[in-house]
PDB file of C-alpha atoms in Angstrom:
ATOM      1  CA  UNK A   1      73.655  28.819 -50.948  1.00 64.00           C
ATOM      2  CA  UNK A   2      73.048  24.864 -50.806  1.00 59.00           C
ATOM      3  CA  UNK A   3      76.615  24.295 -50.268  1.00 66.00           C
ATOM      4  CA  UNK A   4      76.180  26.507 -47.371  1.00 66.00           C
ATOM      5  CA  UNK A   5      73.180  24.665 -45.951  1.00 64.00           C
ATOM      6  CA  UNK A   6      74.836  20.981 -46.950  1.00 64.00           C
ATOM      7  CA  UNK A   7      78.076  22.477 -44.685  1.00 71.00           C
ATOM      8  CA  UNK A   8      75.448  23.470 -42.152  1.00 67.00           C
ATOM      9  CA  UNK A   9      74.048  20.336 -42.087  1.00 65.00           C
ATOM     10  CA  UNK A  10      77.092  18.396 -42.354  1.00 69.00           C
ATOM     11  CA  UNK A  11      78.380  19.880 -39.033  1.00 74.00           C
ATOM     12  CA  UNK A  12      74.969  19.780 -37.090  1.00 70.00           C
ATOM     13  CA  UNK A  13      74.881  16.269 -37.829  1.00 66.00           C
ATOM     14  CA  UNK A  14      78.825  15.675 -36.657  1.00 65.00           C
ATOM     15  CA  UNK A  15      78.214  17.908 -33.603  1.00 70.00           C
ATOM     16  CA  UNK A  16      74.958  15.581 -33.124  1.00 62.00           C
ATOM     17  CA  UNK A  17      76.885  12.797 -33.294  1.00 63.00           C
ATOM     18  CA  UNK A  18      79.436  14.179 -31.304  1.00 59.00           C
ATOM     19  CA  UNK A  19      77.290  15.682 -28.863  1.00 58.00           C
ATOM     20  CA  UNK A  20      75.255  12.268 -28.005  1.00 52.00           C
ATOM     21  CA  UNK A  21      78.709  10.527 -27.805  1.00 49.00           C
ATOM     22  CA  UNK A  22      80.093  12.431 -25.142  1.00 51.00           C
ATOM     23  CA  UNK A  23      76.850  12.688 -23.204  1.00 50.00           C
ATOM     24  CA  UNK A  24      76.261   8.848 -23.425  1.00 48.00           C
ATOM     25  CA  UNK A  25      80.138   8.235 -21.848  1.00 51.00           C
ATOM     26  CA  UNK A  26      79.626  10.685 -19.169  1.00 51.00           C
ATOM     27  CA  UNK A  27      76.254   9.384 -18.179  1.00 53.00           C
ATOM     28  CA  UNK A  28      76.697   5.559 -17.841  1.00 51.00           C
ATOM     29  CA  UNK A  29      78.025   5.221 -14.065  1.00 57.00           C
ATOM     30  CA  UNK A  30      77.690   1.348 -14.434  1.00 59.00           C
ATOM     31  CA  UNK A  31      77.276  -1.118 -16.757  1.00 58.00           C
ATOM     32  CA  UNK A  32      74.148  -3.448 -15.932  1.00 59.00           C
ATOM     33  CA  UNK A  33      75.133  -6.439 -14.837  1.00 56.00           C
ATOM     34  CA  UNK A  34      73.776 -10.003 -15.215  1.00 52.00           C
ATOM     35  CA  UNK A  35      71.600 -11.326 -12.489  1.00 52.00           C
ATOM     36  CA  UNK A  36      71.489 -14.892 -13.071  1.00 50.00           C
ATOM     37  CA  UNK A  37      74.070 -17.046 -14.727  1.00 48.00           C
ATOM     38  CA  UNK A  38      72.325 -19.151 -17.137  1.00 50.00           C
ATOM     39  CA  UNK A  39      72.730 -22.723 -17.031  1.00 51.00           C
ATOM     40  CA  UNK A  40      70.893 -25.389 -18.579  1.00 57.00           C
ATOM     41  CA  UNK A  41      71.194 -28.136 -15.689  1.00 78.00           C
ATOM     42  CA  UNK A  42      68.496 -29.457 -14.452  1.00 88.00           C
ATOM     43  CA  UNK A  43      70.429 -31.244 -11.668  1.00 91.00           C
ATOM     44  CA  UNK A  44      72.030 -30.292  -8.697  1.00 93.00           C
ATOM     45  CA  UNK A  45      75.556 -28.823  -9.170  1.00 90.00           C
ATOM     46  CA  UNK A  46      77.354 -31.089  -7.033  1.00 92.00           C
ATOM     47  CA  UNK A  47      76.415 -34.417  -4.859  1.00 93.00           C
ATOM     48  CA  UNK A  48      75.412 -34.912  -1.598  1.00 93.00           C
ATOM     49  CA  UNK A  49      78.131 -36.164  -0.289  1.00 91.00           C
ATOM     50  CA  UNK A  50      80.402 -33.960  -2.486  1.00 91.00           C
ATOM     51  CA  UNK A  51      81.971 -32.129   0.803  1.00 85.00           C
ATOM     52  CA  UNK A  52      84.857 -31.759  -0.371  1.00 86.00           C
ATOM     53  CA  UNK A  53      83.893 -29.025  -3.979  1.00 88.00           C
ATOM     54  CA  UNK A  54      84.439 -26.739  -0.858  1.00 90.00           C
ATOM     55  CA  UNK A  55      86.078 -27.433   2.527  1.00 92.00           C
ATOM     56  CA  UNK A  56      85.733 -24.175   4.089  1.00 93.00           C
ATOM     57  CA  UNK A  57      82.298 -24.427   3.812  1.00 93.00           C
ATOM     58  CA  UNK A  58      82.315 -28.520   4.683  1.00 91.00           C
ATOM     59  CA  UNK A  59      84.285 -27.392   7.964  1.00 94.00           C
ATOM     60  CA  UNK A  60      81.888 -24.653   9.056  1.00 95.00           C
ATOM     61  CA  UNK A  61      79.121 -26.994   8.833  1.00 93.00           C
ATOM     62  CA  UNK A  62      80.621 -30.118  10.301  1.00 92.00           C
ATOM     63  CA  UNK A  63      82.034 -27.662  13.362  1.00 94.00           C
ATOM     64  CA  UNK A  64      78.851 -25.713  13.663  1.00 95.00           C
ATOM     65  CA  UNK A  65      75.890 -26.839  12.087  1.00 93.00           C
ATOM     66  CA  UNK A  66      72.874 -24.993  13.737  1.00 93.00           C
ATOM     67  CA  UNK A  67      75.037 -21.368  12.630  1.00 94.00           C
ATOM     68  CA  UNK A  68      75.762 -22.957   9.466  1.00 95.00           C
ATOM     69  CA  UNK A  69      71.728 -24.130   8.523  1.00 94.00           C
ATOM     70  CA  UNK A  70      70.576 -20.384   9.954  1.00 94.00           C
ATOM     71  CA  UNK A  71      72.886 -18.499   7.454  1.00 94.00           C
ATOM     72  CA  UNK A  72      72.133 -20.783   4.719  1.00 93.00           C
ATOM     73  CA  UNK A  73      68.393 -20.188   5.067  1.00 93.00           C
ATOM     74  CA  UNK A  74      68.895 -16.332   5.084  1.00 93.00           C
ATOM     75  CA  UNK A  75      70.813 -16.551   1.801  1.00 91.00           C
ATOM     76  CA  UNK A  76      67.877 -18.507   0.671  1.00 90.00           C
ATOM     77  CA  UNK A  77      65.845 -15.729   1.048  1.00 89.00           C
ATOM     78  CA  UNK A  78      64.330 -17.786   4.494  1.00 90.00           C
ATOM     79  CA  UNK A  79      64.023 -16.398   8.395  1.00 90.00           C
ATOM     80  CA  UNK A  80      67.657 -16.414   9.769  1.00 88.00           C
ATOM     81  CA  UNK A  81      65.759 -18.645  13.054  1.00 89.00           C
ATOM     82  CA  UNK A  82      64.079 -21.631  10.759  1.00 89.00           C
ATOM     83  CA  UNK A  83      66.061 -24.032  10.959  1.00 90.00           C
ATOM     84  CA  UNK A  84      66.560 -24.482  14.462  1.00 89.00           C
ATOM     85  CA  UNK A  85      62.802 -25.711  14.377  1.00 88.00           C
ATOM     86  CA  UNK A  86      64.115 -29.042  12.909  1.00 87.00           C
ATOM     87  CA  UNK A  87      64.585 -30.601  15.829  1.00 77.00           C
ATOM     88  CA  UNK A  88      61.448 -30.685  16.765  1.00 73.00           C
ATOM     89  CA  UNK A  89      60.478 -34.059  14.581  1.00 70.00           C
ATOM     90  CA  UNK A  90      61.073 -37.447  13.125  1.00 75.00           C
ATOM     91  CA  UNK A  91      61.780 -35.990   9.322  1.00 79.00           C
ATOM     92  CA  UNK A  92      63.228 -32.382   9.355  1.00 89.00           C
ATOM     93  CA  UNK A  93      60.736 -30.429   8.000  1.00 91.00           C
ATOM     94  CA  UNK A  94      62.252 -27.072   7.080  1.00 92.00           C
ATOM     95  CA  UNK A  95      65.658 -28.841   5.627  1.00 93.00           C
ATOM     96  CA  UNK A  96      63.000 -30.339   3.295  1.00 93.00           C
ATOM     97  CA  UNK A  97      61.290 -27.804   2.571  1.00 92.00           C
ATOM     98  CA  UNK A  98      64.412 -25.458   1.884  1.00 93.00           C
ATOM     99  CA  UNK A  99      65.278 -28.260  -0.337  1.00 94.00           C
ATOM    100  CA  UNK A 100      62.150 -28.534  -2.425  1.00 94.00           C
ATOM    101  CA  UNK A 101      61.707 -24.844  -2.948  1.00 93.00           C
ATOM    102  CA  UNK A 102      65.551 -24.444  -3.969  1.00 93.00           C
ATOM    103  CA  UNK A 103      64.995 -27.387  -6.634  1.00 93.00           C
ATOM    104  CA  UNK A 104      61.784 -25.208  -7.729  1.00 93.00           C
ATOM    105  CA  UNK A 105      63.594 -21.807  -7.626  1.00 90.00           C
ATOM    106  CA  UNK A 106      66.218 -23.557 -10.075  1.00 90.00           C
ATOM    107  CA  UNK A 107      64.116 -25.725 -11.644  1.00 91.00           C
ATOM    108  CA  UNK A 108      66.794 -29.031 -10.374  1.00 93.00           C
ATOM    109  CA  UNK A 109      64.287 -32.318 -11.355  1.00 92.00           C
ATOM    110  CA  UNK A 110      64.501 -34.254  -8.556  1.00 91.00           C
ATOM    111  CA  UNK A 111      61.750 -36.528  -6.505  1.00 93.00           C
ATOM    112  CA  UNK A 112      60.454 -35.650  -3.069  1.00 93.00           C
ATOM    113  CA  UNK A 113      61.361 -39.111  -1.809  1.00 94.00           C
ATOM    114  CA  UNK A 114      64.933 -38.442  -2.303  1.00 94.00           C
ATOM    115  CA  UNK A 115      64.144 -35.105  -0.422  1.00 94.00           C
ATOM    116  CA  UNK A 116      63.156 -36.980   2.453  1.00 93.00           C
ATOM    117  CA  UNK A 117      65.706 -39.531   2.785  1.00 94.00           C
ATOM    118  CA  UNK A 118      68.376 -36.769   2.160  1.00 94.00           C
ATOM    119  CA  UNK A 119      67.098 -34.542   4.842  1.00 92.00           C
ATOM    120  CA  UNK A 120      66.503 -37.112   7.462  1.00 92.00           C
ATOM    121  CA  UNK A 121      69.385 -39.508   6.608  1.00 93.00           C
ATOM    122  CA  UNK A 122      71.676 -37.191   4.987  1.00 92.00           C
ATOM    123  CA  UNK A 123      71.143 -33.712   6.982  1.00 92.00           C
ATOM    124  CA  UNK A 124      74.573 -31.777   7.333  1.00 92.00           C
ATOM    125  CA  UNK A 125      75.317 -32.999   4.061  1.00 93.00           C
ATOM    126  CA  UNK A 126      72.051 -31.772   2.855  1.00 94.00           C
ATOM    127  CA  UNK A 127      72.373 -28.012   4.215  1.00 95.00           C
ATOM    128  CA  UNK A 128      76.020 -28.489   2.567  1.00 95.00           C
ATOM    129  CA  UNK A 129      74.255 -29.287  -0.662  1.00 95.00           C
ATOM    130  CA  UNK A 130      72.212 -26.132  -1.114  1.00 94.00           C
ATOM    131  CA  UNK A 131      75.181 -23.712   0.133  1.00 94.00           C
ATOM    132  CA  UNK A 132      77.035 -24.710  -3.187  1.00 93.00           C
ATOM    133  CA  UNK A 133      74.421 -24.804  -5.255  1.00 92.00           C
ATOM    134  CA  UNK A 134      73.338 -21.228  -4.409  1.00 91.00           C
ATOM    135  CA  UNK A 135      77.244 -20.406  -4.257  1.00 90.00           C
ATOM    136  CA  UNK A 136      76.933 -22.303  -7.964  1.00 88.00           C
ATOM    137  CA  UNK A 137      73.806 -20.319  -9.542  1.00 85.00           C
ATOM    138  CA  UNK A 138      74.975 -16.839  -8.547  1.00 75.00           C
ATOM    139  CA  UNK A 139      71.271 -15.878  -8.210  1.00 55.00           C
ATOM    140  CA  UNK A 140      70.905 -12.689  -5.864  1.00 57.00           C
ATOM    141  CA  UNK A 141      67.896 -13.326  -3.987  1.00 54.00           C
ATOM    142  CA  UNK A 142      65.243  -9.935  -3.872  1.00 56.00           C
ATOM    143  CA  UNK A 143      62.865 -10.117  -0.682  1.00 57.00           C
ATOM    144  CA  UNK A 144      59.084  -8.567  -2.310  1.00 58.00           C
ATOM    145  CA  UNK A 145      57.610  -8.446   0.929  1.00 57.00           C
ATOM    146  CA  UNK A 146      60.154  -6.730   2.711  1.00 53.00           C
ATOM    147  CA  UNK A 147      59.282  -2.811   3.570  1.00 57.00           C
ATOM    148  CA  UNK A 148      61.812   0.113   2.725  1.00 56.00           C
ATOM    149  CA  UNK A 149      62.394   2.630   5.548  1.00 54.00           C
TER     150      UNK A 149
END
């Protein structure tokens, strides 16, 4: 009679085991994926005037600017339209601000002087500067205000 139950119990376990196998392989549809690459820089990932990490991208830019800063800004997480109000001033506002709230986002120590001169000395190069460094840091960018339909 124990032998019985022990051979019982031997085989619920295995079929158990078994069981919870087969059910965990059929119902994993994908495997989660890592949102943010983890890096410990706190600096940008290339220079300012480091064009040419990626040409494509230097060319775009250089050939079309205005297209180039909108789609930037919407990969930021930004209005597609905000850059085009940078014209409007001595010291481009929104290039500065994209630039300050991407060194927050990725916590890049920087100064806000260097911000300035960058974005009013340095601006193509600038918008340049952010598209690899959010091309660098992988980090998909989740709207919280936006509404589902």
């Amino acid at each position: 009679m124990k032998q019985r139950r022990a051979d019982w119990l031997v085989r619920f376990v295995l079929s158990a085991i078994y069981t919870e196998a087969t059910m965990t392989s059929k119902m994993v549809i994908h495997q989660p994926q890592p949102v943010m690459v983890a890096r410990e820089s706190e600096e940008w990932s290339s220079g300012i005037c480091d064009c040419c990490d990626d040409v494509p991208q230097c060319c775009f830019a250089f050939w079309c600017l205005p297209c180039f800063a909108c789609i930037t800004s919407e990969k930021h997480g930004e209005c597609l339209c905000l850059p085009l109000l940078d014209g409007f001033g001595m010291i481009p506002p929104i290039n500065m601000s994209m630039r300050v709230s991407m060194r927050q986002r990725y916590r890049i120590k920087d100064t806000m002087c260097k911000d300035c001169l960058y974005s009013t000395f340095c601006y193509s190069c600038s918008w340049c500067q952010m598209a690899r460094e959010m091309k660098t840091r992988n980090i998909p960018i989740v709207l919280v205000s936006a509404k589902h339909s």
